[in-house]
PDB file of C-alpha atoms in Angstrom:
ATOM      1  CA  MET A  53      -0.330 -29.423   5.762  1.00 69.00           C
ATOM      2  CA  LYS A  54       1.803 -26.649   4.288  1.00 83.00           C
ATOM      3  CA  LYS A  55       1.179 -23.398   6.136  1.00 93.00           C
ATOM      4  CA  TYR A  56       1.821 -20.130   4.345  1.00 97.00           C
ATOM      5  CA  PHE A  57       3.462 -17.169   6.008  1.00 98.00           C
ATOM      6  CA  ILE A  58       1.417 -14.179   4.862  1.00 98.00           C
ATOM      7  CA  PHE A  59       2.828 -10.681   4.432  1.00 98.00           C
ATOM      8  CA  PHE A  60       0.600  -7.619   4.186  1.00 97.00           C
ATOM      9  CA  ASP A  61       1.143  -4.143   2.851  1.00 94.00           C
ATOM     10  CA  VAL A  62      -0.398  -1.467   5.105  1.00 93.00           C
ATOM     11  CA  GLY A  63      -1.723   1.638   3.339  1.00 90.00           C
ATOM     12  CA  GLN A  64      -4.838   0.905   1.232  1.00 93.00           C
ATOM     13  CA  THR A  65      -4.476  -2.786   2.029  1.00 95.00           C
ATOM     14  CA  LEU A  66      -5.095  -3.056   5.779  1.00 95.00           C
ATOM     15  CA  VAL A  67      -5.784   0.649   6.302  1.00 94.00           C
ATOM     16  CA  ASN A  68      -8.542   2.526   4.490  1.00 95.00           C
ATOM     17  CA  GLU A  69      -7.132   5.870   3.327  1.00 94.00           C
ATOM     18  CA  GLN A  70     -10.193   7.108   1.429  1.00 95.00           C
ATOM     19  CA  ASN A  71     -11.188   9.779   3.979  1.00 96.00           C
ATOM     20  CA  PHE A  72      -7.563  10.841   4.318  1.00 95.00           C
ATOM     21  CA  PHE A  73      -7.236  11.445   0.575  1.00 96.00           C
ATOM     22  CA  SER A  74     -10.565  13.300   0.490  1.00 96.00           C
ATOM     23  CA  TYR A  75      -9.283  15.638   3.191  1.00 97.00           C
ATOM     24  CA  LEU A  76      -5.911  16.031   1.483  1.00 97.00           C
ATOM     25  CA  ASP A  77      -7.480  16.813  -1.902  1.00 97.00           C
ATOM     26  CA  LYS A  78      -9.406  19.724  -0.386  1.00 97.00           C
ATOM     27  CA  ALA A  79      -6.322  20.986   1.432  1.00 97.00           C
ATOM     28  CA  MET A  80      -4.303  20.818  -1.778  1.00 97.00           C
ATOM     29  CA  ILE A  81      -6.924  22.854  -3.655  1.00 97.00           C
ATOM     30  CA  GLU A  82      -6.594  25.620  -1.053  1.00 97.00           C
ATOM     31  CA  VAL A  83      -2.795  25.618  -1.162  1.00 97.00           C
ATOM     32  CA  LEU A  84      -2.749  25.676  -4.962  1.00 97.00           C
ATOM     33  CA  ALA A  85      -5.160  28.612  -4.961  1.00 96.00           C
ATOM     34  CA  GLY A  86      -2.660  30.516  -2.843  1.00 94.00           C
ATOM     35  CA  TYR A  87      -0.134  30.098  -5.649  1.00 93.00           C
ATOM     36  CA  GLY A  88      -2.488  31.258  -8.369  1.00 92.00           C
ATOM     37  CA  THR A  89      -3.826  27.896  -9.528  1.00 95.00           C
ATOM     38  CA  LYS A  90      -7.571  27.522  -9.261  1.00 95.00           C
ATOM     39  CA  ILE A  91      -8.823  23.974  -9.755  1.00 97.00           C
ATOM     40  CA  ASP A  92     -11.946  22.163  -8.634  1.00 97.00           C
ATOM     41  CA  LEU A  93     -12.093  18.796  -6.895  1.00 97.00           C
ATOM     42  CA  ARG A  94     -13.147  16.861  -9.967  1.00 97.00           C
ATOM     43  CA  ASN A  95     -10.218  18.065 -12.066  1.00 97.00           C
ATOM     44  CA  LEU A  96      -7.698  17.637  -9.259  1.00 97.00           C
ATOM     45  CA  GLN A  97      -8.800  14.045  -8.790  1.00 97.00           C
ATOM     46  CA  ALA A  98      -8.582  13.451 -12.542  1.00 97.00           C
ATOM     47  CA  ILE A  99      -4.947  14.566 -12.416  1.00 97.00           C
ATOM     48  CA  LYS A 100      -4.287  12.296  -9.437  1.00 97.00           C
ATOM     49  CA  TYR A 101      -5.837   9.317 -11.203  1.00 96.00           C
ATOM     50  CA  ASN A 102      -3.755  10.079 -14.308  1.00 96.00           C
ATOM     51  CA  VAL A 103      -0.535  10.136 -12.272  1.00 96.00           C
ATOM     52  CA  ILE A 104      -1.398   6.813 -10.638  1.00 96.00           C
ATOM     53  CA  LYS A 105      -2.656   5.043 -13.748  1.00 95.00           C
ATOM     54  CA  ASN A 106       0.323   6.087 -15.880  1.00 94.00           C
ATOM     55  CA  ARG A 107       2.870   5.701 -13.040  1.00 93.00           C
ATOM     56  CA  LEU A 108       4.137   9.238 -13.484  1.00 92.00           C
ATOM     57  CA  SER A 109       5.445   9.318  -9.915  1.00 86.00           C
ATOM     58  CA  GLY A 110       7.518   6.175 -10.441  1.00 78.00           C
ATOM     59  CA  ASN A 111       7.626   3.756  -7.529  1.00 75.00           C
ATOM     60  CA  GLY A 112       7.279   6.464  -4.933  1.00 77.00           C
ATOM     61  CA  GLY A 113       4.812   7.040  -2.149  1.00 85.00           C
ATOM     62  CA  LEU A 114       2.559   9.916  -1.145  1.00 91.00           C
ATOM     63  CA  SER A 115       5.173  12.664  -1.392  1.00 91.00           C
ATOM     64  CA  GLU A 116       6.138  11.751  -4.935  1.00 92.00           C
ATOM     65  CA  LEU A 117       2.468  11.532  -5.909  1.00 95.00           C
ATOM     66  CA  ILE A 118       1.867  15.079  -4.656  1.00 96.00           C
ATOM     67  CA  LEU A 119       5.038  16.384  -6.284  1.00 96.00           C
ATOM     68  CA  GLU A 120       4.066  14.997  -9.675  1.00 96.00           C
ATOM     69  CA  MET A 121       0.534  16.377  -9.409  1.00 96.00           C
ATOM     70  CA  CYS A 122       2.019  19.794  -8.644  1.00 95.00           C
ATOM     71  CA  ARG A 123       4.392  19.572 -11.618  1.00 94.00           C
ATOM     72  CA  LEU A 124       1.426  19.064 -13.902  1.00 95.00           C
ATOM     73  CA  LEU A 125      -0.217  22.206 -12.542  1.00 94.00           C
ATOM     74  CA  ARG A 126       2.619  24.625 -11.786  1.00 92.00           C
ATOM     75  CA  PRO A 127       6.215  25.225 -12.886  1.00 92.00           C
ATOM     76  CA  GLU A 128       8.673  22.629 -11.541  1.00 91.00           C
ATOM     77  CA  TYR A 129      10.120  24.768  -8.748  1.00 92.00           C
ATOM     78  CA  TYR A 130       6.714  25.167  -7.073  1.00 95.00           C
ATOM     79  CA  ALA A 131       6.295  21.453  -6.403  1.00 95.00           C
ATOM     80  CA  PRO A 132       8.515  21.100  -3.289  1.00 96.00           C
ATOM     81  CA  ILE A 133       7.175  24.410  -1.925  1.00 96.00           C
ATOM     82  CA  ILE A 134       3.572  23.224  -2.189  1.00 96.00           C
ATOM     83  CA  LEU A 135       4.478  19.841  -0.672  1.00 96.00           C
ATOM     84  CA  GLY A 136       6.068  21.692   2.250  1.00 96.00           C
ATOM     85  CA  LYS A 137       2.907  23.738   2.728  1.00 96.00           C
ATOM     86  CA  LEU A 138       0.919  20.490   2.931  1.00 97.00           C
ATOM     87  CA  GLU A 139       3.057  18.829   5.612  1.00 95.00           C
ATOM     88  CA  LYS A 140       0.812  19.900   8.507  1.00 95.00           C
ATOM     89  CA  GLU A 141      -2.315  18.809   6.642  1.00 95.00           C
ATOM     90  CA  ILE A 142      -0.734  15.431   5.850  1.00 94.00           C
ATOM     91  CA  ALA A 143       0.157  14.878   9.497  1.00 91.00           C
ATOM     92  CA  TYR A 144      -3.292  15.962  10.651  1.00 94.00           C
ATOM     93  CA  GLY A 145      -4.990  13.781   8.054  1.00 93.00           C
ATOM     94  CA  LYS A 146      -3.022  10.702   9.057  1.00 90.00           C
ATOM     95  CA  ALA A 147      -3.837  11.305  12.708  1.00 89.00           C
ATOM     96  CA  ASN A 148      -7.563  11.824  12.168  1.00 92.00           C
ATOM     97  CA  PHE A 149      -8.817  10.249   8.950  1.00 93.00           C
ATOM     98  CA  LEU A 150      -7.166   6.844   8.626  1.00 92.00           C
ATOM     99  CA  GLN A 151      -9.218   3.832   9.603  1.00 92.00           C
ATOM    100  CA  LEU A 152      -9.131   0.075   9.236  1.00 95.00           C
ATOM    101  CA  TYR A 153     -11.206  -1.588   6.565  1.00 96.00           C
ATOM    102  CA  ASP A 154     -14.336  -3.185   8.001  1.00 96.00           C
ATOM    103  CA  ASP A 155     -12.933  -6.672   7.405  1.00 97.00           C
ATOM    104  CA  THR A 156      -9.313  -6.098   8.474  1.00 97.00           C
ATOM    105  CA  ILE A 157      -9.573  -7.537  11.989  1.00 96.00           C
ATOM    106  CA  HIS A 158     -11.933 -10.327  10.892  1.00 97.00           C
ATOM    107  CA  THR A 159      -9.491 -11.434   8.190  1.00 98.00           C
ATOM    108  CA  LEU A 160      -6.411 -11.321  10.397  1.00 98.00           C
ATOM    109  CA  SER A 161      -8.267 -13.190  13.136  1.00 97.00           C
ATOM    110  CA  LYS A 162      -9.265 -16.005  10.762  1.00 97.00           C
ATOM    111  CA  LEU A 163      -5.757 -16.353   9.361  1.00 98.00           C
ATOM    112  CA  SER A 164      -4.249 -16.352  12.838  1.00 97.00           C
ATOM    113  CA  ALA A 165      -6.728 -19.027  13.941  1.00 96.00           C
ATOM    114  CA  ASN A 166      -5.617 -21.038  10.909  1.00 95.00           C
ATOM    115  CA  ASN A 167      -2.065 -20.937  12.320  1.00 95.00           C
ATOM    116  CA  ASN A 168      -0.689 -18.817   9.489  1.00 97.00           C
ATOM    117  CA  GLY A 169       2.266 -16.666  10.411  1.00 97.00           C
ATOM    118  CA  LEU A 170       1.600 -13.012   9.651  1.00 98.00           C
ATOM    119  CA  GLY A 171       4.008 -10.191   8.866  1.00 97.00           C
ATOM    120  CA  ILE A 172       4.150  -6.701   7.377  1.00 95.00           C
ATOM    121  CA  ILE A 173       6.245  -5.412   4.497  1.00 93.00           C
ATOM    122  CA  SER A 174       5.664  -1.678   4.249  1.00 87.00           C
ATOM    123  CA  ASN A 175       7.177   1.374   2.575  1.00 78.00           C
ATOM    124  CA  GLN A 176       5.628   3.649   5.189  1.00 68.00           C
ATOM    125  CA  GLU A 177       7.515   4.974   8.183  1.00 60.00           C
ATOM    126  CA  ARG A 178       6.675   3.499  11.555  1.00 58.00           C
ATOM    127  CA  GLY A 179       5.041   6.701  12.754  1.00 54.00           C
ATOM    128  CA  ALA A 180       2.642   6.661   9.821  1.00 55.00           C
ATOM    129  CA  ILE A 181       0.933   3.441  10.872  1.00 66.00           C
ATOM    130  CA  ASN A 182       0.170   4.112  14.542  1.00 78.00           C
ATOM    131  CA  ILE A 183      -3.403   3.115  13.753  1.00 83.00           C
ATOM    132  CA  LEU A 184      -2.313  -0.542  13.821  1.00 87.00           C
ATOM    133  CA  GLU A 185      -1.246  -0.128  17.425  1.00 85.00           C
ATOM    134  CA  SER A 186      -4.249   1.944  18.484  1.00 86.00           C
ATOM    135  CA  LYS A 187      -6.680  -0.618  17.052  1.00 86.00           C
ATOM    136  CA  GLY A 188      -4.836  -3.601  18.524  1.00 87.00           C
ATOM    137  CA  VAL A 189      -3.984  -4.982  15.091  1.00 92.00           C
ATOM    138  CA  GLU A 190      -0.224  -5.031  15.554  1.00 89.00           C
ATOM    139  CA  SER A 191      -0.541  -8.005  17.921  1.00 92.00           C
ATOM    140  CA  TYR A 192      -1.566 -10.271  15.040  1.00 96.00           C
ATOM    141  CA  PHE A 193       1.842  -9.887  13.386  1.00 96.00           C
ATOM    142  CA  GLU A 194       5.031 -11.688  14.315  1.00 96.00           C
ATOM    143  CA  PHE A 195       7.106  -8.812  12.968  1.00 93.00           C
ATOM    144  CA  ALA A 196       7.050  -5.874  10.574  1.00 91.00           C
ATOM    145  CA  VAL A 197       9.665  -4.864   8.020  1.00 90.00           C
ATOM    146  CA  TYR A 198       9.769  -1.188   7.074  1.00 83.00           C
ATOM    147  CA  SER A 199      11.701   0.021   4.052  1.00 76.00           C
ATOM    148  CA  SER A 200      12.679   3.174   5.958  1.00 71.00           C
ATOM    149  CA  ASP A 201      14.446   1.087   8.631  1.00 70.00           C
ATOM    150  CA  LEU A 202      16.572  -0.695   6.039  1.00 68.00           C
ATOM    151  CA  ARG A 203      16.961   2.402   3.835  1.00 67.00           C
ATOM    152  CA  LEU A 204      15.571   0.540   0.862  1.00 67.00           C
ATOM    153  CA  LYS A 205      12.813   1.182  -1.645  1.00 67.00           C
ATOM    154  CA  LYS A 206       9.871  -1.164  -1.243  1.00 64.00           C
ATOM    155  CA  ASN A 207      10.345  -2.775  -4.648  1.00 72.00           C
ATOM    156  CA  ASP A 208      13.937  -3.714  -3.727  1.00 79.00           C
ATOM    157  CA  LEU A 209      14.181  -7.500  -3.578  1.00 90.00           C
ATOM    158  CA  LYS A 210      16.513  -7.192  -0.569  1.00 89.00           C
ATOM    159  CA  LEU A 211      13.577  -5.972   1.509  1.00 92.00           C
ATOM    160  CA  PHE A 212      11.466  -9.000   0.622  1.00 95.00           C
ATOM    161  CA  LYS A 213      14.384 -11.419   1.050  1.00 95.00           C
ATOM    162  CA  TYR A 214      15.061  -9.997   4.511  1.00 94.00           C
ATOM    163  CA  ALA A 215      11.410 -10.461   5.493  1.00 95.00           C
ATOM    164  CA  ILE A 216      11.333 -14.036   4.194  1.00 97.00           C
ATOM    165  CA  GLU A 217      14.505 -14.873   6.129  1.00 96.00           C
ATOM    166  CA  ARG A 218      13.012 -13.445   9.329  1.00 96.00           C
ATOM    167  CA  ALA A 219       9.984 -15.676   8.819  1.00 97.00           C
ATOM    168  CA  ASN A 220      12.358 -18.648   8.486  1.00 96.00           C
ATOM    169  CA  LYS A 221      10.651 -19.607   5.240  1.00 97.00           C
ATOM    170  CA  ILE A 222      11.483 -20.005   1.570  1.00 97.00           C
ATOM    171  CA  PRO A 223       9.660 -17.807  -1.011  1.00 97.00           C
ATOM    172  CA  SER A 224       7.274 -20.569  -2.146  1.00 96.00           C
ATOM    173  CA  GLU A 225       6.010 -20.830   1.446  1.00 96.00           C
ATOM    174  CA  CYS A 226       5.130 -17.124   1.573  1.00 98.00           C
ATOM    175  CA  LEU A 227       2.256 -15.045   0.279  1.00 98.00           C
ATOM    176  CA  MET A 228       2.212 -11.279  -0.326  1.00 98.00           C
ATOM    177  CA  VAL A 229      -0.991  -9.239  -0.074  1.00 98.00           C
ATOM    178  CA  GLY A 230      -0.934  -5.709  -1.453  1.00 97.00           C
ATOM    179  CA  ASP A 231      -2.655  -3.148  -3.633  1.00 96.00           C
ATOM    180  CA  ARG A 232       0.217  -2.033  -5.877  1.00 95.00           C
ATOM    181  CA  LEU A 233       1.457  -4.022  -8.845  1.00 96.00           C
ATOM    182  CA  ASP A 234       4.838  -2.254  -8.890  1.00 94.00           C
ATOM    183  CA  LEU A 235       5.670  -2.345  -5.173  1.00 93.00           C
ATOM    184  CA  ASP A 236       3.864  -5.439  -3.883  1.00 95.00           C
ATOM    185  CA  ILE A 237       3.115  -7.905  -6.659  1.00 97.00           C
ATOM    186  CA  LEU A 238       6.171  -7.522  -8.907  1.00 96.00           C
ATOM    187  CA  PRO A 239       8.943  -8.111  -6.329  1.00 96.00           C
ATOM    188  CA  ALA A 240       7.030 -10.932  -4.657  1.00 97.00           C
ATOM    189  CA  ASN A 241       6.439 -12.693  -7.977  1.00 98.00           C
ATOM    190  CA  ARG A 242      10.093 -12.302  -8.894  1.00 97.00           C
ATOM    191  CA  LEU A 243      11.079 -14.220  -5.796  1.00 97.00           C
ATOM    192  CA  GLY A 244       8.510 -16.975  -6.296  1.00 97.00           C
ATOM    193  CA  MET A 245       6.037 -15.967  -3.599  1.00 98.00           C
ATOM    194  CA  LYS A 246       2.296 -16.364  -4.064  1.00 98.00           C
ATOM    195  CA  THR A 247       0.577 -13.015  -4.569  1.00 98.00           C
ATOM    196  CA  ILE A 248      -2.852 -11.512  -3.877  1.00 98.00           C
ATOM    197  CA  ARG A 249      -3.825  -8.099  -5.197  1.00 98.00           C
ATOM    198  CA  VAL A 250      -6.459  -6.126  -3.298  1.00 98.00           C
ATOM    199  CA  THR A 251      -8.440  -3.719  -5.478  1.00 97.00           C
ATOM    200  CA  ASN A 252     -10.135  -1.553  -2.823  1.00 93.00           C
ATOM    201  CA  SER A 253      -7.441   1.065  -3.444  1.00 94.00           C
ATOM    202  CA  LEU A 254      -6.606   4.033  -5.665  1.00 93.00           C
ATOM    203  CA  PHE A 255      -3.987   1.787  -7.244  1.00 95.00           C
ATOM    204  CA  LYS A 256      -6.641  -0.430  -8.792  1.00 96.00           C
ATOM    205  CA  LEU A 257      -6.036   1.959 -11.714  1.00 95.00           C
ATOM    206  CA  GLN A 258      -2.687   0.268 -12.383  1.00 96.00           C
ATOM    207  CA  GLN A 259      -2.579  -2.273 -15.200  1.00 96.00           C
ATOM    208  CA  PRO A 260       0.107  -4.987 -15.447  1.00 97.00           C
ATOM    209  CA  LEU A 261       3.069  -4.003 -17.618  1.00 96.00           C
ATOM    210  CA  ASN A 262       4.444  -7.543 -17.826  1.00 96.00           C
ATOM    211  CA  ASP A 263       3.720 -11.090 -16.668  1.00 97.00           C
ATOM    212  CA  LEU A 264       5.509 -10.551 -13.358  1.00 97.00           C
ATOM    213  CA  GLU A 265       2.963  -7.905 -12.411  1.00 97.00           C
ATOM    214  CA  ILE A 266       0.059 -10.326 -12.759  1.00 98.00           C
ATOM    215  CA  PRO A 267      -1.020 -11.565  -9.300  1.00 98.00           C
ATOM    216  CA  ASN A 268      -1.948 -15.156  -8.620  1.00 98.00           C
ATOM    217  CA  PHE A 269      -5.244 -13.930  -7.160  1.00 98.00           C
ATOM    218  CA  THR A 270      -7.217 -10.684  -7.182  1.00 98.00           C
ATOM    219  CA  VAL A 271      -9.768  -9.786  -4.494  1.00 98.00           C
ATOM    220  CA  SER A 272     -11.972  -6.788  -3.822  1.00 97.00           C
ATOM    221  CA  LYS A 273     -12.054  -7.369  -0.067  1.00 97.00           C
ATOM    222  CA  LEU A 274      -9.693  -8.764   2.533  1.00 98.00           C
ATOM    223  CA  ALA A 275     -12.415 -11.139   3.707  1.00 97.00           C
ATOM    224  CA  GLU A 276     -11.907 -13.206   0.551  1.00 98.00           C
ATOM    225  CA  ILE A 277      -8.333 -14.097   1.503  1.00 98.00           C
ATOM    226  CA  PRO A 278      -8.830 -16.868   4.136  1.00 98.00           C
ATOM    227  CA  ALA A 279     -10.704 -19.011   1.597  1.00 97.00           C
ATOM    228  CA  ILE A 280      -7.887 -18.581  -0.923  1.00 97.00           C
ATOM    229  CA  VAL A 281      -5.283 -19.545   1.657  1.00 97.00           C
ATOM    230  CA  ASN A 282      -7.310 -22.594   2.649  1.00 94.00           C
ATOM    231  CA  GLU A 283      -7.550 -23.659  -0.993  1.00 93.00           C
ATOM    232  CA  LEU A 284      -3.808 -23.249  -1.515  1.00 94.00           C
ATOM    233  CA  GLU A 285      -2.963 -25.207   1.609  1.00 91.00           C
ATOM    234  CA  THR A 286      -5.416 -27.966   0.738  1.00 88.00           C
ATOM    235  CA  ASP A 287      -4.001 -28.248  -2.782  1.00 81.00           C
ATOM    236  CA  SER A 288      -0.469 -28.523  -1.382  1.00 75.00           C
ATOM    237  CA  GLN A 289      -1.452 -31.856   0.217  1.00 73.00           C
ATOM    238  CA  CYS A 290      -2.411 -33.392  -3.106  1.00 63.00           C
TER     239      CYS A 290
END
């Protein structure tokens, strides 16, 4: 039976960042107030959702999201200053408010028991995902590929090709699980990998811009993935 090697994104795929963003939103409101911009939580979140839905921060991560939100609220030159003021809050939030989804360990355990190889393709720095080590999740993965290590953007096909080569597989034998259409689904589809989009994320607001951003499967929870993998592997025998 064909066995898929399964790659996972980290933030908002394996790791629940909801409490982290709630904390960061409140911290951002306080910092903005110090620069003469008074905004309530509802309106700040509306701006954040607008930036995500319309991809105003490009293919960037958290820093670019914050910068673009600031640009919509203050003159351009304030954005990096406000981001700098939030650095301590970001570090504190990551250390105290990140947690695994309730079904993260259950899902990884089932896939591992099914003899699927598991790996990580992430655009986060290693220090940002210490929660995987502290919760014992890192042991499920054969290896992790971080864009920061290779000095590449996550949507760069070189990053995905490198990960596939390390798994000693070809693209059609690999599956990518992630929450972002632009950074996870698009590059994986381009290479011919199978793709699963997880919609328990802020980036569920994204809509496909072309056929290559349409995932093979969409799930609301990680726990749905083992059944999909089993179906794919069973079908490959026919």
